[in-house]
mmCIF file of C-alpha atoms in Angstrom:
data_model
loop_
_atom_site.group_PDB
_atom_site.id
_atom_site.type_symbol
_atom_site.label_atom_id
_atom_site.label_comp_id
_atom_site.label_asym_id
_atom_site.label_seq_id
_atom_site.Cartn_x
_atom_site.Cartn_y
_atom_site.Cartn_z
ATOM 1 C CA MET D 12 18.671 18.163 24.080
ATOM 2 C CA ILE D 13 18.687 19.806 20.665
ATOM 3 C CA GLN D 14 18.788 16.411 18.971
ATOM 4 C CA GLY D 15 16.071 15.080 21.263
ATOM 5 C CA TYR D 16 13.767 17.984 20.502
ATOM 6 C CA ALA D 17 14.455 17.562 16.789
ATOM 7 C CA ILE D 18 13.683 13.832 16.807
ATOM 8 C CA HIS D 19 10.450 14.312 18.743
ATOM 9 C CA GLY D 20 9.066 17.024 16.475
ATOM 10 C CA MET D 21 9.761 20.036 18.690
ATOM 11 C CA PRO D 22 11.918 22.237 16.416
ATOM 12 C CA ASP D 23 11.012 25.485 18.183
ATOM 13 C CA GLU D 24 12.457 24.128 21.419
ATOM 14 C CA ALA D 25 15.590 22.954 19.611
ATOM 15 C CA LEU D 26 16.121 26.403 18.114
ATOM 16 C CA ARG D 27 15.466 28.033 21.491
ATOM 17 C CA ILE D 28 18.078 25.860 23.209
ATOM 18 C CA PHE D 29 20.597 26.662 20.474
ATOM 19 C CA SER D 30 19.935 30.382 20.871
ATOM 20 C CA GLN D 31 20.499 30.082 24.623
ATOM 21 C CA MET D 32 23.798 28.307 23.967
ATOM 22 C CA LEU D 33 25.032 31.189 21.866
ATOM 23 C CA LYS D 34 23.976 33.737 24.498
ATOM 24 C CA LEU D 35 26.020 31.795 27.056
ATOM 25 C CA ASN D 36 29.020 31.853 24.696
ATOM 26 C CA LEU D 37 28.949 28.076 24.379
ATOM 27 C CA LYS D 38 30.576 27.084 21.111
ATOM 28 C CA PRO D 39 28.660 24.450 19.114
ATOM 29 C CA ASP D 40 30.486 21.565 17.465
ATOM 30 C CA HIS D 41 29.619 19.875 14.179
ATOM 31 C CA VAL D 42 27.320 17.355 15.920
ATOM 32 C CA ILE D 43 25.196 20.101 17.461
ATOM 33 C CA LEU D 44 24.940 21.831 14.094
ATOM 34 C CA VAL D 45 23.774 18.603 12.447
ATOM 35 C CA ALA D 46 21.085 18.313 15.131
ATOM 36 C CA LEU D 47 20.086 21.923 14.520
ATOM 37 C CA LEU D 48 19.722 21.365 10.777
ATOM 38 C CA SER D 49 17.749 18.199 11.500
ATOM 39 C CA ALA D 50 15.332 20.262 13.584
ATOM 40 C CA CYS D 51 14.870 22.653 10.665
ATOM 41 C CA ASN D 52 14.348 19.654 8.403
ATOM 42 C CA HIS D 53 11.646 18.115 10.596
ATOM 43 C CA ALA D 54 9.768 21.426 10.649
ATOM 44 C CA GLY D 55 10.304 22.278 6.980
ATOM 45 C CA LEU D 56 12.061 25.541 7.894
ATOM 46 C CA ILE D 57 14.004 26.107 4.682
ATOM 47 C CA ASP D 58 15.013 29.732 5.287
ATOM 48 C CA GLU D 59 16.033 28.940 8.854
ATOM 49 C CA GLY D 60 18.001 25.953 7.604
ATOM 50 C CA TRP D 61 19.863 28.037 5.036
ATOM 51 C CA LYS D 62 20.666 30.657 7.688
ATOM 52 C CA HIS D 63 22.254 28.119 10.012
ATOM 53 C CA PHE D 64 24.011 26.205 7.232
ATOM 54 C CA ASN D 65 25.581 29.386 5.852
ATOM 55 C CA SER D 66 26.801 30.304 9.348
ATOM 56 C CA ILE D 67 28.656 27.039 9.995
ATOM 57 C CA LYS D 68 32.028 28.179 8.692
ATOM 58 C CA PRO D 69 32.001 32.012 8.904
ATOM 59 C CA VAL D 70 30.352 32.226 12.341
ATOM 60 C CA HIS D 71 31.302 28.988 14.082
ATOM 61 C CA GLY D 72 34.607 28.281 12.324
ATOM 62 C CA ILE D 73 33.640 24.718 11.375
ATOM 63 C CA GLN D 74 34.089 23.172 7.951
ATOM 64 C CA PRO D 75 30.703 21.735 6.876
ATOM 65 C CA THR D 76 30.773 17.955 6.687
ATOM 66 C CA MET D 77 28.871 15.538 4.491
ATOM 67 C CA GLU D 78 26.240 15.264 7.235
ATOM 68 C CA HIS D 79 25.529 18.987 7.104
ATOM 69 C CA TYR D 80 25.158 18.873 3.333
ATOM 70 C CA ALA D 81 22.936 15.804 3.586
ATOM 71 C CA CYS D 82 20.601 17.611 5.990
ATOM 72 C CA MET D 83 20.201 20.491 3.549
ATOM 73 C CA VAL D 84 19.569 18.177 0.605
ATOM 74 C CA ASP D 85 16.904 16.361 2.603
ATOM 75 C CA LEU D 86 15.335 19.635 3.740
ATOM 76 C CA LEU D 87 15.108 21.010 0.197
ATOM 77 C CA SER D 88 14.053 17.846 -1.569
ATOM 78 C CA ARG D 89 11.336 16.878 0.901
ATOM 79 C CA ARG D 90 9.685 20.249 0.275
ATOM 80 C CA GLY D 91 9.686 19.740 -3.473
ATOM 81 C CA ARG D 92 12.644 21.982 -4.276
ATOM 82 C CA LEU D 93 14.298 19.176 -6.190
ATOM 83 C CA ARG D 94 16.177 21.253 -8.757
ATOM 84 C CA GLU D 95 17.631 23.409 -6.000
ATOM 85 C CA ALA D 96 18.673 20.296 -4.077
ATOM 86 C CA PHE D 97 20.215 18.753 -7.204
ATOM 87 C CA ASP D 98 22.204 21.905 -8.004
ATOM 88 C CA PHE D 99 23.301 22.076 -4.363
ATOM 89 C CA ILE D 100 24.669 18.527 -4.587
ATOM 90 C CA LYS D 101 26.620 19.370 -7.733
ATOM 91 C CA GLU D 102 28.243 22.331 -5.953
ATOM 92 C CA MET D 103 29.284 20.319 -2.885
ATOM 93 C CA PRO D 104 33.036 20.117 -2.196
ATOM 94 C CA TYR D 105 32.610 16.369 -1.650
ATOM 95 C CA ASP D 106 31.399 13.523 -3.815
ATOM 96 C CA ALA D 107 27.883 12.917 -2.530
ATOM 97 C CA ASN D 108 27.402 9.569 -0.804
ATOM 98 C CA ALA D 109 24.484 7.143 -0.999
ATOM 99 C CA ASN D 110 22.608 8.881 1.816
ATOM 100 C CA VAL D 111 22.558 12.162 -0.092
ATOM 101 C CA TRP D 112 21.518 10.675 -3.433
ATOM 102 C CA GLY D 113 19.061 8.341 -1.704
ATOM 103 C CA SER D 114 17.346 11.265 -0.022
ATOM 104 C CA LEU D 115 16.959 13.007 -3.370
ATOM 105 C CA LEU D 116 15.680 9.863 -5.094
ATOM 106 C CA GLY D 117 13.127 9.220 -2.360
ATOM 107 C CA SER D 118 11.784 12.752 -2.701
ATOM 108 C CA CYS D 119 11.630 12.377 -6.476
ATOM 109 C CA LYS D 120 9.344 9.406 -5.868
ATOM 110 C CA ILE D 121 7.083 11.510 -3.653
ATOM 111 C CA HIS D 122 6.941 14.364 -6.172
ATOM 112 C CA ASN D 123 6.922 12.193 -9.336
ATOM 113 C CA GLU D 124 10.064 13.812 -10.768
ATOM 114 C CA VAL D 125 11.562 11.618 -13.485
ATOM 115 C CA GLU D 126 14.561 13.565 -14.809
ATOM 116 C CA ILE D 127 16.222 14.372 -11.492
ATOM 117 C CA GLY D 128 15.204 10.986 -10.132
ATOM 118 C CA ARG D 129 17.013 9.241 -12.976
ATOM 119 C CA ALA D 130 20.157 11.297 -12.338
ATOM 120 C CA ALA D 131 20.065 10.409 -8.634
ATOM 121 C CA ALA D 132 19.398 6.754 -9.439
ATOM 122 C CA ASP D 133 22.358 6.570 -11.834
ATOM 123 C CA HIS D 134 24.677 7.773 -9.077
ATOM 124 C CA LEU D 135 23.188 5.283 -6.624
ATOM 125 C CA PHE D 136 23.554 2.420 -9.096
ATOM 126 C CA GLY D 137 27.242 3.293 -9.273
ATOM 127 C CA ILE D 138 27.754 3.683 -5.526
ATOM 128 C CA GLU D 139 25.709 0.722 -4.300
ATOM 129 C CA GLY D 140 24.632 -1.305 -7.292
ATOM 130 C CA TRP D 141 23.676 -4.176 -4.968
ATOM 131 C CA ASN D 142 20.859 -2.203 -3.311
ATOM 132 C CA ILE D 143 17.654 -3.364 -4.957
ATOM 133 C CA GLY D 144 15.642 -0.667 -3.201
ATOM 134 C CA ASN D 145 17.118 1.998 -5.469
ATOM 135 C CA TYR D 146 16.005 0.116 -8.567
ATOM 136 C CA VAL D 147 12.529 -0.364 -7.143
ATOM 137 C CA LEU D 148 12.212 3.347 -6.376
ATOM 138 C CA MET D 149 13.284 4.386 -9.873
ATOM 139 C CA SER D 150 11.011 1.819 -11.455
ATOM 140 C CA ASN D 151 8.096 3.154 -9.419
ATOM 141 C CA ILE D 152 8.870 6.728 -10.483
ATOM 142 C CA TYR D 153 8.711 5.673 -14.118
ATOM 143 C CA ALA D 154 5.495 3.735 -13.520
ATOM 144 C CA ALA D 155 3.809 6.659 -11.755
ATOM 145 C CA ASN D 156 4.492 8.771 -14.841
ATOM 146 C CA GLY D 157 3.376 6.117 -17.312
ATOM 147 C CA LYS D 158 6.883 5.586 -18.698
ATOM 148 C CA TRP D 159 6.726 1.824 -19.121
ATOM 149 C CA ASP D 160 9.830 1.615 -21.302
ATOM 150 C CA GLY D 161 11.736 3.108 -18.385
ATOM 151 C CA VAL D 162 10.223 0.570 -16.017
ATOM 152 C CA GLU D 163 11.340 -2.291 -18.225
ATOM 153 C CA HIS D 164 14.825 -0.815 -18.652
ATOM 154 C CA VAL D 165 15.337 -0.488 -14.888
ATOM 155 C CA ARG D 166 14.074 -4.001 -14.249
ATOM 156 C CA ARG D 167 16.417 -5.470 -16.852
ATOM 157 C CA GLU D 168 19.288 -3.521 -15.331
ATOM 158 C CA MET D 169 18.343 -4.758 -11.880
ATOM 159 C CA LYS D 170 18.293 -8.394 -12.963
ATOM 160 C CA THR D 171 21.822 -8.150 -14.346
ATOM 161 C CA LYS D 172 23.295 -6.492 -11.246
ATOM 162 C CA VAL D 173 21.348 -7.539 -8.181
ATOM 163 C CA GLN D 174 20.631 -10.820 -6.488
ATOM 164 C CA ARG D 175 17.089 -11.601 -5.398
ATOM 165 C CA LYS D 176 15.902 -9.355 -2.584
ATOM 166 C CA PRO D 177 15.339 -11.154 0.729
ATOM 167 C CA ALA D 178 11.671 -11.342 1.624
ATOM 168 C CA GLY D 179 10.420 -8.639 3.937
ATOM 169 C CA CYS D 180 8.124 -9.511 6.800
ATOM 170 C CA SER D 181 5.497 -7.831 8.918
ATOM 171 C CA TRP D 182 5.044 -8.509 12.578
ATOM 172 C CA ILE D 183 2.886 -7.533 15.496
ATOM 173 C CA VAL D 184 3.629 -8.157 19.167
ATOM 174 C CA VAL D 185 0.613 -9.635 20.934
ATOM 175 C CA GLY D 186 0.793 -11.037 24.442
ATOM 176 C CA ARG D 187 4.584 -10.525 24.463
ATOM 177 C CA LYS D 188 4.900 -12.833 21.446
ATOM 178 C CA ASN D 189 6.028 -11.850 17.971
ATOM 179 C CA ASN D 190 3.538 -12.789 15.260
ATOM 180 C CA VAL D 191 5.527 -12.692 12.013
ATOM 181 C CA PHE D 192 3.969 -12.661 8.547
ATOM 182 C CA VAL D 193 5.564 -13.131 5.122
ATOM 183 C CA ALA D 194 3.723 -13.132 1.796
ATOM 184 C CA THR D 195 2.046 -16.524 1.192
ATOM 185 C CA ASP D 196 3.195 -17.620 4.656
ATOM 186 C CA LEU D 197 1.347 -20.658 6.023
ATOM 187 C CA CYS D 198 3.127 -21.011 9.366
ATOM 188 C CA HIS D 199 0.916 -18.968 11.704
ATOM 189 C CA PRO D 200 -1.344 -21.239 13.806
ATOM 190 C CA GLN D 201 -4.360 -18.996 13.120
ATOM 191 C CA ARG D 202 -3.540 -18.486 9.459
ATOM 192 C CA HIS D 203 -7.009 -19.550 8.258
ATOM 193 C CA LEU D 204 -8.762 -16.901 10.330
ATOM 194 C CA ILE D 205 -6.202 -14.267 9.373
ATOM 195 C CA TYR D 206 -6.308 -14.992 5.645
ATOM 196 C CA ASN D 207 -10.109 -15.036 5.618
ATOM 197 C CA LEU D 208 -10.066 -11.599 7.209
ATOM 198 C CA LEU D 209 -7.519 -10.293 4.720
ATOM 199 C CA ILE D 210 -9.448 -11.657 1.734
ATOM 200 C CA ASN D 211 -12.601 -9.992 3.035
ATOM 201 C CA LEU D 212 -10.839 -6.686 3.623
ATOM 202 C CA ASP D 213 -9.157 -6.791 0.241
ATOM 203 C CA LYS D 214 -12.516 -6.993 -1.523
ATOM 204 C CA HIS D 215 -13.857 -3.924 0.229
ATOM 205 C CA LEU D 216 -10.748 -1.738 0.425
ATOM 206 C CA LYS D 217 -9.361 -2.167 -3.077
ATOM 207 C CA ASP D 218 -11.704 0.268 -4.837
ATOM 208 C CA PRO D 219 -11.415 3.012 -2.201
ATOM 209 C CA LEU D 220 -7.627 2.746 -2.303
ATOM 210 C CA VAL D 221 -7.545 2.956 -6.087
ATOM 211 C CA LYS D 222 -9.661 6.100 -5.944
ATOM 212 C CA MET D 223 -7.673 7.601 -3.123
ATOM 213 C CA ASP D 224 -5.148 10.287 -3.992
ATOM 214 C CA SER D 225 -2.342 9.446 -1.576
ATOM 215 C CA GLU D 226 -0.662 12.817 -2.018
ATOM 216 C CA SER D 227 -3.865 14.630 -1.119
ATOM 217 C CA TRP D 228 -4.184 12.453 1.967
ATOM 218 C CA ARG D 229 -0.633 13.257 3.098
ATOM 219 C CA ASN D 230 -1.262 16.983 2.596
ATOM 220 C CA ASN D 231 -4.764 17.225 4.072
ATOM 221 C CA GLY D 232 -5.022 14.324 6.495
ATOM 222 C CA PRO D 233 -8.159 13.496 8.457
ATOM 223 C CA ALA D 234 -8.866 17.196 9.010
ATOM 224 C CA ASN D 235 -9.936 17.522 5.374
ATOM 225 C CA SER D 236 -13.505 18.830 5.351
ATOM 226 C CA GLU D 237 -14.473 16.580 2.442
ATOM 227 C CA THR D 238 -16.456 13.637 3.754
ATOM 228 C CA VAL D 239 -15.691 10.103 2.782
ATOM 229 C CA ASP D 240 -19.079 9.610 1.143
ATOM 230 C CA ASP D 241 -18.697 12.838 -0.861
ATOM 231 C CA ALA D 242 -15.298 11.654 -2.050
ATOM 232 C CA GLY D 243 -16.800 8.374 -3.221
ATOM 233 C CA LEU D 244 -14.295 6.402 -1.181
ATOM 234 C CA VAL D 245 -16.649 4.222 0.797
ATOM 235 C CA ASP D 246 -20.161 3.058 -0.065
ATOM 236 C CA ASP D 247 -22.755 1.658 2.308
ATOM 237 C CA ASN D 248 -21.688 -1.935 1.695
ATOM 238 C CA ASP D 249 -18.148 -1.162 2.827
ATOM 239 C CA LYS D 250 -19.005 0.453 6.146
ATOM 240 C CA ASP D 251 -19.450 -2.721 8.188
ATOM 241 C CA HIS D 252 -16.112 -4.034 6.983
ATOM 242 C CA LEU D 253 -14.322 -0.765 7.712
ATOM 243 C CA ASP D 254 -15.905 -0.686 11.157
ATOM 244 C CA ALA D 255 -14.674 -4.216 11.765
ATOM 245 C CA PHE D 256 -11.141 -3.433 10.642
ATOM 246 C CA TYR D 257 -11.157 -0.139 12.540
ATOM 247 C CA SER D 258 -12.245 -1.896 15.717
ATOM 248 C CA ILE D 259 -9.210 -4.180 15.524
ATOM 249 C CA LEU D 260 -6.607 -1.577 14.582
ATOM 250 C CA VAL D 261 -7.730 1.527 16.423
ATOM 251 C CA LYS D 262 -10.279 0.658 19.082
ATOM 252 C CA LYS D 263 -8.483 -2.599 19.953
ATOM 253 C CA GLU D 264 -11.783 -4.466 20.100
ATOM 254 C CA SER D 265 -12.633 -7.971 18.975
ATOM 255 C CA SER D 266 -15.430 -8.176 16.436
ATOM 256 C CA LYS D 267 -17.889 -11.076 16.265
ATOM 257 C CA ARG D 268 -18.505 -10.161 12.640
ATOM 258 C CA ILE D 269 -15.035 -11.318 11.704
ATOM 259 C CA GLY D 270 -14.574 -14.015 14.272
ATOM 260 C CA SER D 271 -13.345 -13.902 17.840
ATOM 261 C CA GLY D 272 -10.709 -15.983 19.495
ATOM 262 C CA GLY D 273 -7.131 -15.945 20.736
ATOM 263 C CA PHE D 274 -5.220 -13.714 18.319
ATOM 264 C CA PHE D 275 -7.830 -10.998 17.812
ATOM 265 C CA GLU D 276 -9.031 -10.968 21.396
ATOM 266 C CA GLU D 277 -5.474 -10.313 22.520
ATOM 267 C CA LEU D 278 -5.313 -7.281 20.228
ATOM 268 C CA GLU D 279 -7.548 -5.506 22.732
ATOM 269 C CA SER D 280 -4.478 -4.863 24.868
ATOM 270 C CA LEU D 281 -2.695 -2.855 22.172
ATOM 271 C CA GLU D 282 -2.410 0.873 22.799
ATOM 272 C CA GLU D 283 -0.846 1.932 19.503
ATOM 273 C CA ILE D 284 0.231 0.539 16.162
ATOM 274 C CA ASN D 285 3.537 1.540 14.610
ATOM 275 C CA ILE D 286 4.028 1.134 10.869
ATOM 276 C CA ARG D 287 7.669 0.751 9.910
ATOM 277 C CA ALA D 288 9.636 -0.480 6.931
ATOM 278 C CA ARG D 289 13.245 -1.556 6.609
ATOM 279 C CA GLU D 290 14.057 0.815 3.751
ATOM 280 C CA TRP D 291 11.304 3.437 3.699
ATOM 281 C CA HIS D 292 7.839 4.066 5.046
ATOM 282 C CA CYS D 293 5.241 2.027 3.200
ATOM 283 C CA PRO D 294 2.660 4.330 1.566
ATOM 284 C CA ALA D 295 0.235 1.439 1.085
ATOM 285 C CA CYS D 296 0.031 0.834 4.842
ATOM 286 C CA TYR D 297 -0.729 4.478 5.514
ATOM 287 C CA ASN D 298 -3.282 4.619 2.713
ATOM 288 C CA VAL D 299 -5.224 1.685 4.168
ATOM 289 C CA LEU D 300 -5.338 3.317 7.588
ATOM 290 C CA GLY D 301 -6.073 6.618 5.830
ATOM 291 C CA VAL D 302 -9.216 5.272 4.199
ATOM 292 C CA ILE D 303 -10.375 3.901 7.539
ATOM 293 C CA GLU D 304 -9.585 7.082 9.439
ATOM 294 C CA ARG D 305 -11.313 9.301 6.870
ATOM 295 C CA TYR D 306 -14.395 7.136 7.181
ATOM 296 C CA LYS D 307 -14.344 7.335 10.978
ATOM 297 C CA VAL D 308 -13.838 11.139 10.956
ATOM 298 C CA ALA D 309 -16.819 11.544 8.639
ATOM 299 C CA ASN D 310 -18.872 8.996 10.589
ATOM 300 C CA PRO D 311 -17.930 9.356 14.277
#
């Protein structure tokens, strides 16, 4: 139950269940303590996380495992306390594995931290030099900070160590059928309609996305009081196209403005859209939906 509450974003319930366990003199094992730290991680409860981590051995008589340390690294680094997380890794009684260093590197990407990111990347290159995702992350950190020499260095290093990355794909289930898309793919039977839509959207979303501060969007979300028009994200010429795209993705409606027919009409049955990635969440996907959602909040 503790793990379930943690996964589903209910950390208060997870902590309450754990407190009840202790009152009933039920002794937690290392798995329960990992779930507890995960709950603190999901809620960003750093002080609470430290309290439970520091009690693992003296209170519960359990030697902290790599999983417990990994939870703390993730908790600290996600909240921007990268130096603290890095120092914590160096003081671990174990050699940190790829999960630990990968968590730190991913957070360095979010917070644009070059120095610690490079240290984490160097360890990852040694542990799993085959994983192209680590090189891409480090290259993106350099690029976000305008360090183009670093970008070129990482890309040269990647070419010498890593085989070509297998192409990723996107898919959507419509009418119990998987519709799979790969870049430059020409296999979908309605590819002409789909590509025409994408070309049209690209023209009208590119400028708003360039202007959009993705970090501000993650922090403020659609509740931000700044309107889309005030932010300069969407002009009058874009609104019809955003409405059309919004009607497909969110309202599940077909739109005559972009063409009706099989594939898009079937999208009406969708109740939600999940955005997932094999290695990490794709910020670009969220930014596109972010622009649309900010427009719809400002223009209900």
